[in-house]
PDB file of C-alpha atoms and ligand atoms in Angstrom:
ATOM      1  CA  MET A 129     -35.442  -1.500   2.140  1.00  0.00           C
ATOM      2  CA  ALA A 130     -35.123  -2.568   5.206  1.00  0.00           C
ATOM      3  CA  ALA A 131     -31.768  -4.838   6.000  1.00  0.00           C
ATOM      4  CA  GLY A 132     -32.291  -8.674   5.379  1.00  0.00           C
ATOM      5  CA  THR A 133     -35.040  -8.264   3.217  1.00  0.00           C
ATOM      6  CA  THR A 134     -33.304  -7.681  -0.167  1.00  0.00           C
ATOM      7  CA  SER A 135     -31.368 -10.692  -2.089  1.00  0.00           C
ATOM      8  CA  SER A 136     -29.849  -8.813  -4.880  1.00  0.00           C
ATOM      9  CA  PRO A 137     -25.645  -8.357  -5.470  1.00  0.00           C
ATOM     10  CA  LEU A 138     -24.402  -5.245  -3.129  1.00  0.00           C
ATOM     11  CA  ARG A 139     -22.766  -3.114  -5.631  1.00  0.00           C
ATOM     12  CA  PHE A 140     -19.517  -1.341  -4.216  1.00  0.00           C
ATOM     13  CA  ALA A 141     -16.585   1.099  -6.385  1.00  0.00           C
ATOM     14  CA  CYS A 142     -14.139   3.170  -5.490  1.00  0.00           C
ATOM     15  CA  THR A 143     -14.743   6.749  -5.342  1.00  0.00           C
ATOM     16  CA  CYS A 144     -13.744   7.699  -8.737  1.00  0.00           C
ATOM     17  CA  GLY A 145     -16.043   4.806  -9.953  1.00  0.00           C
ATOM     18  CA  GLN A 146     -13.498   3.135 -12.502  1.00  0.00           C
ATOM     19  CA  VAL A 147     -13.088  -0.491  -9.956  1.00  0.00           C
ATOM     20  CA  THR A 148     -17.108  -1.573  -9.520  1.00  0.00           C
ATOM     21  CA  GLY A 149     -18.059  -4.548  -8.660  1.00  0.00           C
ATOM     22  CA  HIS A 150     -20.489  -6.085  -6.798  1.00  0.00           C
ATOM     23  CA  LEU A 151     -20.565  -9.045  -3.200  1.00  0.00           C
ATOM     24  CA  SER A 152     -23.377 -11.686  -3.626  1.00  0.00           C
ATOM     25  CA  ASP A 153     -26.252 -12.062  -1.640  1.00  0.00           C
ATOM     26  CA  LYS A 154     -25.131 -14.814   0.240  1.00  0.00           C
ATOM     27  CA  ALA A 155     -21.322 -13.110   0.883  1.00  0.00           C
ATOM     28  CA  VAL A 156     -23.536 -10.558   2.572  1.00  0.00           C
ATOM     29  CA  LYS A 157     -25.658 -12.609   4.560  1.00  0.00           C
ATOM     30  CA  THR A 158     -22.753 -14.818   5.870  1.00  0.00           C
ATOM     31  CA  GLY A 159     -20.584 -11.868   6.584  1.00  0.00           C
ATOM     32  CA  THR A 160     -19.733 -10.505   9.932  1.00  0.00           C
ATOM     33  CA  ARG A 161     -19.745  -6.640  10.221  1.00  0.00           C
ATOM     34  CA  VAL A 162     -17.073  -5.297  12.291  1.00  0.00           C
ATOM     35  CA  VAL A 163     -15.347  -2.480  12.696  1.00  0.00           C
ATOM     36  CA  CYS A 164     -11.655  -1.793  14.460  1.00  0.00           C
ATOM     37  CA  PHE A 165      -9.626   0.841  15.761  1.00  0.00           C
ATOM     38  CA  CYS A 166      -5.990  -0.370  15.138  1.00  0.00           C
ATOM     39  CA  LYS A 167      -3.010   1.415  14.420  1.00  0.00           C
ATOM     40  CA  ASP A 168      -2.613  -0.641  11.119  1.00  0.00           C
ATOM     41  CA  CYS A 169      -6.181   0.215  10.084  1.00  0.00           C
ATOM     42  CA  ARG A 170      -5.664   3.797  10.010  1.00  0.00           C
ATOM     43  CA  ALA A 171      -1.948   3.337   8.515  1.00  0.00           C
ATOM     44  CA  ALA A 172      -3.793   2.114   5.407  1.00  0.00           C
ATOM     45  CA  ALA A 173      -5.973   5.116   5.091  1.00  0.00           C
ATOM     46  CA  ILE A 174      -3.174   7.511   6.015  1.00  0.00           C
ATOM     47  CA  HIS A 175      -0.480   5.741   3.426  1.00  0.00           C
ATOM     48  CA  LEU A 176      -3.118   5.511   0.883  1.00  0.00           C
ATOM     49  CA  GLY A 177      -3.467   9.687   1.546  1.00  0.00           C
ATOM     50  CA  GLN A 178      -7.024   9.350   2.871  1.00  0.00           C
ATOM     51  CA  PRO A 179      -8.058  10.629   6.228  1.00  0.00           C
ATOM     52  CA  ASP A 180      -6.839   9.250   9.633  1.00  0.00           C
ATOM     53  CA  PRO A 181     -10.141   7.752  10.355  1.00  0.00           C
ATOM     54  CA  ALA A 182      -9.967   8.336  14.032  1.00  0.00           C
ATOM     55  CA  PRO A 183     -11.626   8.893  16.439  1.00  0.00           C
ATOM     56  CA  GLU A 184     -13.782   6.917  14.306  1.00  0.00           C
ATOM     57  CA  PRO A 185     -12.943   3.003  13.780  1.00  0.00           C
ATOM     58  CA  VAL A 186     -12.525   1.312  10.041  1.00  0.00           C
ATOM     59  CA  ASP A 187     -15.896  -0.256   9.277  1.00  0.00           C
ATOM     60  CA  VAL A 188     -15.678  -3.665   7.740  1.00  0.00           C
ATOM     61  CA  LEU A 189     -17.088  -6.887   6.367  1.00  0.00           C
ATOM     62  CA  GLN A 190     -15.359  -9.896   6.863  1.00  0.00           C
ATOM     63  CA  THR A 191     -16.696 -12.363   4.220  1.00  0.00           C
ATOM     64  CA  SER A 192     -16.079 -15.029   1.634  1.00  0.00           C
ATOM     65  CA  PRO A 193     -13.107 -14.222  -1.039  1.00  0.00           C
ATOM     66  CA  GLU A 194     -15.619 -16.272  -3.738  1.00  0.00           C
ATOM     67  CA  GLY A 195     -18.566 -13.747  -3.079  1.00  0.00           C
ATOM     68  CA  VAL A 196     -16.645 -10.888  -3.945  1.00  0.00           C
ATOM     69  CA  SER A 197     -16.826 -10.170  -8.045  1.00  0.00           C
ATOM     70  CA  PHE A 198     -15.135  -7.164 -10.241  1.00  0.00           C
ATOM     71  CA  ASP A 199     -17.299  -5.927 -12.852  1.00  0.00           C
ATOM     72  CA  THR A 200     -14.908  -2.847 -14.457  1.00  0.00           C
ATOM     73  CA  GLY A 201     -11.663  -2.010 -13.599  1.00  0.00           C
ATOM     74  CA  GLN A 202      -9.956  -4.569 -11.931  1.00  0.00           C
ATOM     75  CA  ASP A 203      -6.579  -3.840 -13.554  1.00  0.00           C
ATOM     76  CA  LEU A 204      -6.593  -0.730 -11.326  1.00  0.00           C
ATOM     77  CA  VAL A 205      -6.436  -2.854  -8.776  1.00  0.00           C
ATOM     78  CA  GLY A 206      -3.347  -2.854  -6.588  1.00  0.00           C
ATOM     79  CA  MET A 207      -2.200  -3.835  -3.140  1.00  0.00           C
ATOM     80  CA  PHE A 208       0.622  -3.312  -0.342  1.00  0.00           C
ATOM     81  CA  ARG A 209       1.571  -4.993   3.015  1.00  0.00           C
ATOM     82  CA  PHE A 210       3.078  -3.302   6.080  1.00  0.00           C
ATOM     83  CA  SER A 211       5.242  -6.336   6.390  1.00  0.00           C
ATOM     84  CA  PRO A 212       6.119  -9.097   4.341  1.00  0.00           C
ATOM     85  CA  ASP A 213       3.928 -11.317   6.169  1.00  0.00           C
ATOM     86  CA  GLY A 214       1.188  -8.844   6.824  1.00  0.00           C
ATOM     87  CA  LEU A 215      -2.078  -8.700   5.608  1.00  0.00           C
ATOM     88  CA  MET A 216      -2.606  -7.972   1.831  1.00  0.00           C
ATOM     89  CA  ARG A 217      -4.319  -4.208   1.580  1.00  0.00           C
ATOM     90  CA  TRP A 218      -5.791  -3.795  -1.677  1.00  0.00           C
ATOM     91  CA  TYR A 219      -6.757  -0.610  -3.163  1.00  0.00           C
ATOM     92  CA  ALA A 220      -8.333   1.560  -6.675  1.00  0.00           C
ATOM     93  CA  THR A 221      -4.659   2.425  -7.811  1.00  0.00           C
ATOM     94  CA  CYS A 222      -6.633   5.697  -9.968  1.00  0.00           C
ATOM     95  CA  CYS A 223      -7.917   7.069  -6.780  1.00  0.00           C
ATOM     96  CA  ASN A 224      -6.585   5.191  -3.382  1.00  0.00           C
ATOM     97  CA  THR A 225      -9.533   4.610  -1.691  1.00  0.00           C
ATOM     98  CA  PRO A 226      -8.843   1.290   0.448  1.00  0.00           C
ATOM     99  CA  MET A 227     -11.286  -1.473  -1.059  1.00  0.00           C
ATOM    100  CA  PHE A 228     -10.801  -5.023   0.922  1.00  0.00           C
ATOM    101  CA  ASN A 229      -7.991  -6.962   3.131  1.00  0.00           C
ATOM    102  CA  THR A 230      -7.130 -10.704   2.842  1.00  0.00           C
ATOM    103  CA  VAL A 231      -4.470 -13.100   3.883  1.00  0.00           C
ATOM    104  CA  ARG A 232      -1.644 -14.299   2.054  1.00  0.00           C
ATOM    105  CA  LYS A 233      -2.735 -17.800   1.393  1.00  0.00           C
ATOM    106  CA  PRO A 234      -6.313 -18.855  -0.624  1.00  0.00           C
ATOM    107  CA  GLN A 235      -6.189 -21.550   0.836  1.00  0.00           C
ATOM    108  CA  ILE A 236      -7.461 -19.231   4.106  1.00  0.00           C
ATOM    109  CA  PRO A 237     -10.154 -17.815   2.495  1.00  0.00           C
ATOM    110  CA  PHE A 238     -11.326 -14.557   4.132  1.00  0.00           C
ATOM    111  CA  VAL A 239     -11.562 -10.629   3.060  1.00  0.00           C
ATOM    112  CA  SER A 240     -12.737  -7.966   4.784  1.00  0.00           C
ATOM    113  CA  VAL A 241     -14.513  -5.488   2.376  1.00  0.00           C
ATOM    114  CA  LEU A 242     -14.322  -1.782   3.766  1.00  0.00           C
ATOM    115  CA  SER A 243     -17.898  -0.959   4.351  1.00  0.00           C
ATOM    116  CA  ASN A 244     -17.718   2.780   2.825  1.00  0.00           C
ATOM    117  CA  ILE A 245     -17.155   1.148  -0.845  1.00  0.00           C
ATOM    118  CA  VAL A 246     -20.629  -0.690  -0.690  1.00  0.00           C
ATOM    119  CA  ASP A 247     -23.681   1.048  -2.065  1.00  0.00           C
ATOM    120  CA  ASP A 248     -25.772   0.555   1.564  1.00  0.00           C
ATOM    121  CA  PRO A 249     -23.759  -0.236   4.607  1.00  0.00           C
ATOM    122  CA  ASP A 250     -26.991  -0.582   6.087  1.00  0.00           C
ATOM    123  CA  ARG A 251     -27.761  -3.871   4.478  1.00  0.00           C
ATOM    124  CA  LEU A 252     -24.492  -5.481   6.202  1.00  0.00           C
ATOM    125  CA  GLY A 253     -25.734  -5.676   9.496  1.00  0.00           C
ATOM    126  CA  LYS A 254     -24.708  -4.955  13.243  1.00  0.00           C
ATOM    127  CA  VAL A 255     -21.611  -4.097  14.372  1.00  0.00           C
ATOM    128  CA  ARG A 256     -21.055  -8.010  15.694  1.00  0.00           C
ATOM    129  CA  ALA A 257     -17.303  -7.186  17.231  1.00  0.00           C
ATOM    130  CA  THR A 258     -15.043  -4.803  17.928  1.00  0.00           C
ATOM    131  CA  GLY A 259     -11.291  -4.938  17.559  1.00  0.00           C
ATOM    132  CA  PHE A 260      -8.901  -2.842  19.339  1.00  0.00           C
ATOM    133  CA  VAL A 261     -10.986  -0.539  21.644  1.00  0.00           C
ATOM    134  CA  PRO A 262      -8.506   1.899  23.189  1.00  0.00           C
ATOM    135  CA  GLN A 263      -8.942   1.505  27.216  1.00  0.00           C
ATOM    136  CA  PRO A 264      -9.066   4.466  29.623  1.00  0.00           C
ATOM    137  CA  ASP A 265      -5.072   3.212  30.753  1.00  0.00           C
ATOM    138  CA  GLY A 266      -4.040   3.017  27.217  1.00  0.00           C
ATOM    139  CA  SER A 267      -4.242  -0.342  26.611  1.00  0.00           C
ATOM    140  CA  THR A 268      -6.773  -1.712  24.122  1.00  0.00           C
ATOM    141  CA  LYS A 269      -9.276  -4.530  24.107  1.00  0.00           C
ATOM    142  CA  HIS A 270     -11.362  -6.745  21.666  1.00  0.00           C
ATOM    143  CA  LYS A 271     -15.271  -6.769  22.052  1.00  0.00           C
ATOM    144  CA  ASN A 272     -17.103  -9.874  21.114  1.00  0.00           C
ATOM    145  CA  ALA A 273     -13.776 -11.279  19.131  1.00  0.00           C
ATOM    146  CA  GLY A 274     -15.878 -14.717  19.451  1.00  0.00           C
ATOM    147  CA  ALA A 275     -18.480 -13.630  17.004  1.00  0.00           C
ATOM    148  CA  MET A 276     -15.407 -12.779  14.972  1.00  0.00           C
ATOM    149  CA  VAL A 277     -13.317 -16.246  15.055  1.00  0.00           C
ATOM    150  CA  TRP A 278     -16.531 -17.914  14.817  1.00  0.00           C
ATOM    151  CA  GLY A 279     -17.586 -16.662  11.639  1.00  0.00           C
ATOM    152  CA  ILE A 280     -14.144 -16.944  10.444  1.00  0.00           C
ATOM    153  CA  ALA A 281     -14.432 -20.077  10.948  1.00  0.00           C
ATOM    154  CA  THR A 282     -17.495 -21.112   9.990  1.00  0.00           C
ATOM    155  CA  ARG A 283     -17.352 -19.393   6.363  1.00  0.00           C
ATOM    156  CA  ALA A 284     -13.414 -20.978   5.893  1.00  0.00           C
ATOM    157  CA  LEU A 285     -14.782 -24.518   6.560  1.00  0.00           C
ATOM    158  CA  ALA A 286     -17.680 -24.126   4.123  1.00  0.00           C
ATOM    159  CA  SER A 287     -15.896 -22.951   1.264  1.00  0.00           C
ATOM    160  CA  ARG A 288     -12.910 -25.454   2.080  1.00  0.00           C
ATOM    161  CA  LEU A 289     -15.527 -28.375   2.085  1.00  0.00           C
ATOM    162  CA  SER A 290     -17.092 -27.616  -0.818  1.00  0.00           C
ATOM    163  CA  GLY A 291     -14.023 -26.327  -2.870  1.00  0.00           C
ATOM    164  CA  SER A 292     -15.632 -22.974  -3.459  1.00  0.00           C
ATOM    165  CA  TRP A 293     -12.639 -20.681  -1.970  1.00  0.00           C
ATOM    166  CA  LYS A 294     -10.716 -21.867  -5.674  1.00  0.00           C
ATOM    167  CA  SER A 295     -12.938 -19.034  -6.880  1.00  0.00           C
ATOM    168  CA  THR A 296     -11.304 -15.675  -5.405  1.00  0.00           C
ATOM    169  CA  PRO A 297     -11.112 -12.900  -7.942  1.00  0.00           C
ATOM    170  CA  PHE A 298      -7.848 -12.087  -5.487  1.00  0.00           C
ATOM    171  CA  PHE A 299      -5.430 -14.981  -6.198  1.00  0.00           C
ATOM    172  CA  ASP A 300      -4.178 -17.456  -9.309  1.00  0.00           C
ATOM    173  CA  VAL A 301      -4.956 -20.438  -7.161  1.00  0.00           C
ATOM    174  CA  GLU A 302      -2.323 -22.963  -8.987  1.00  0.00           C
ATOM    175  CA  THR A 303       0.472 -20.616  -8.064  1.00  0.00           C
ATOM    176  CA  GLY A 304      -1.176 -19.594  -4.963  1.00  0.00           C
ATOM    177  CA  GLN A 305      -0.048 -16.562  -5.762  1.00  0.00           C
ATOM    178  CA  PRO A 306      -1.969 -12.983  -5.644  1.00  0.00           C
ATOM    179  CA  VAL A 307      -3.170 -11.555  -8.979  1.00  0.00           C
ATOM    180  CA  VAL A 308      -1.468  -8.176  -8.350  1.00  0.00           C
ATOM    181  CA  THR A 309       2.471  -8.421  -7.172  1.00  0.00           C
ATOM    182  CA  PRO A 310       2.529  -6.835  -3.360  1.00  0.00           C
ATOM    183  CA  THR A 311       4.438  -3.995  -2.523  1.00  0.00           C
ATOM    184  CA  VAL A 312       5.669  -3.791   0.775  1.00  0.00           C
ATOM    185  CA  LEU A 313       6.368  -0.598   2.255  1.00  0.00           C
ATOM    186  CA  THR A 314       9.543   0.455   3.826  1.00  0.00           C
ATOM    187  CA  LYS A 315      10.075   1.156   7.135  1.00  0.00           C
ATOM    188  CA  ASP A 316      10.471   4.660   6.449  1.00  0.00           C
ATOM    189  CA  GLN A 317       6.749   4.517   4.438  1.00  0.00           C
ATOM    190  CA  ARG A 318       5.718   2.839   7.428  1.00  0.00           C
ATOM    191  CA  ALA A 319       6.440   5.216   9.960  1.00  0.00           C
ATOM    192  CA  ALA A 320       5.078   8.144   7.730  1.00  0.00           C
ATOM    193  CA  ALA A 321       1.481   6.135   7.951  1.00  0.00           C
ATOM    194  CA  THR A 322       1.911   5.110  11.334  1.00  0.00           C
ATOM    195  CA  PRO A 323      -0.580   7.562  13.104  1.00  0.00           C
TER     196      PRO A 323
HETATM  197 ZN1   ZN B 209     -11.241   5.288  -8.445  1.00  0.00          ZN
HETATM  198 ZN1   ZN B 210      -7.198  -3.643  12.018  1.00  0.00          ZN
END
């Protein structure tokens, strides 16, 4: 089926299949597909014992957490951060599959879903923006960052206005705490994972 012609939820699963769930059709349609070349996205994969994605970027759908639901194995979901304030990187502890990234507060309703965990990545649409593109001089540059910022801002505003930001599977909104205690990597662990 071609992108945009289906309205069923989009299933996701970890590599071993114990953690499963789905993205709502709305989360898929309002999301922004982005690819990222940054060192932290690569390091997250390496830390989990996955192959270094480079030279390919890490492909994600940025969308609203309220559109993410777990069906099985939510108790197997773990989370780590590269620093106490860093992105929350959620993964399946059963098979070390990187799955989601969130920011540290549920009031900022943002999640990026790793595209390779979904059943049909074609449904995520075209790549709208690219982060940290390596340049010939060794620096990096974003491409179409405006599309990314616009998507984040409009989704966040809609969730805040409707109150739907409260239905996140990643946080206890009463306390503002993540549902899993974060592991903050030590400097050595971080160095070991840095490409
Ligand atoms: Zn698994
Ligand atoms: Zn990145």
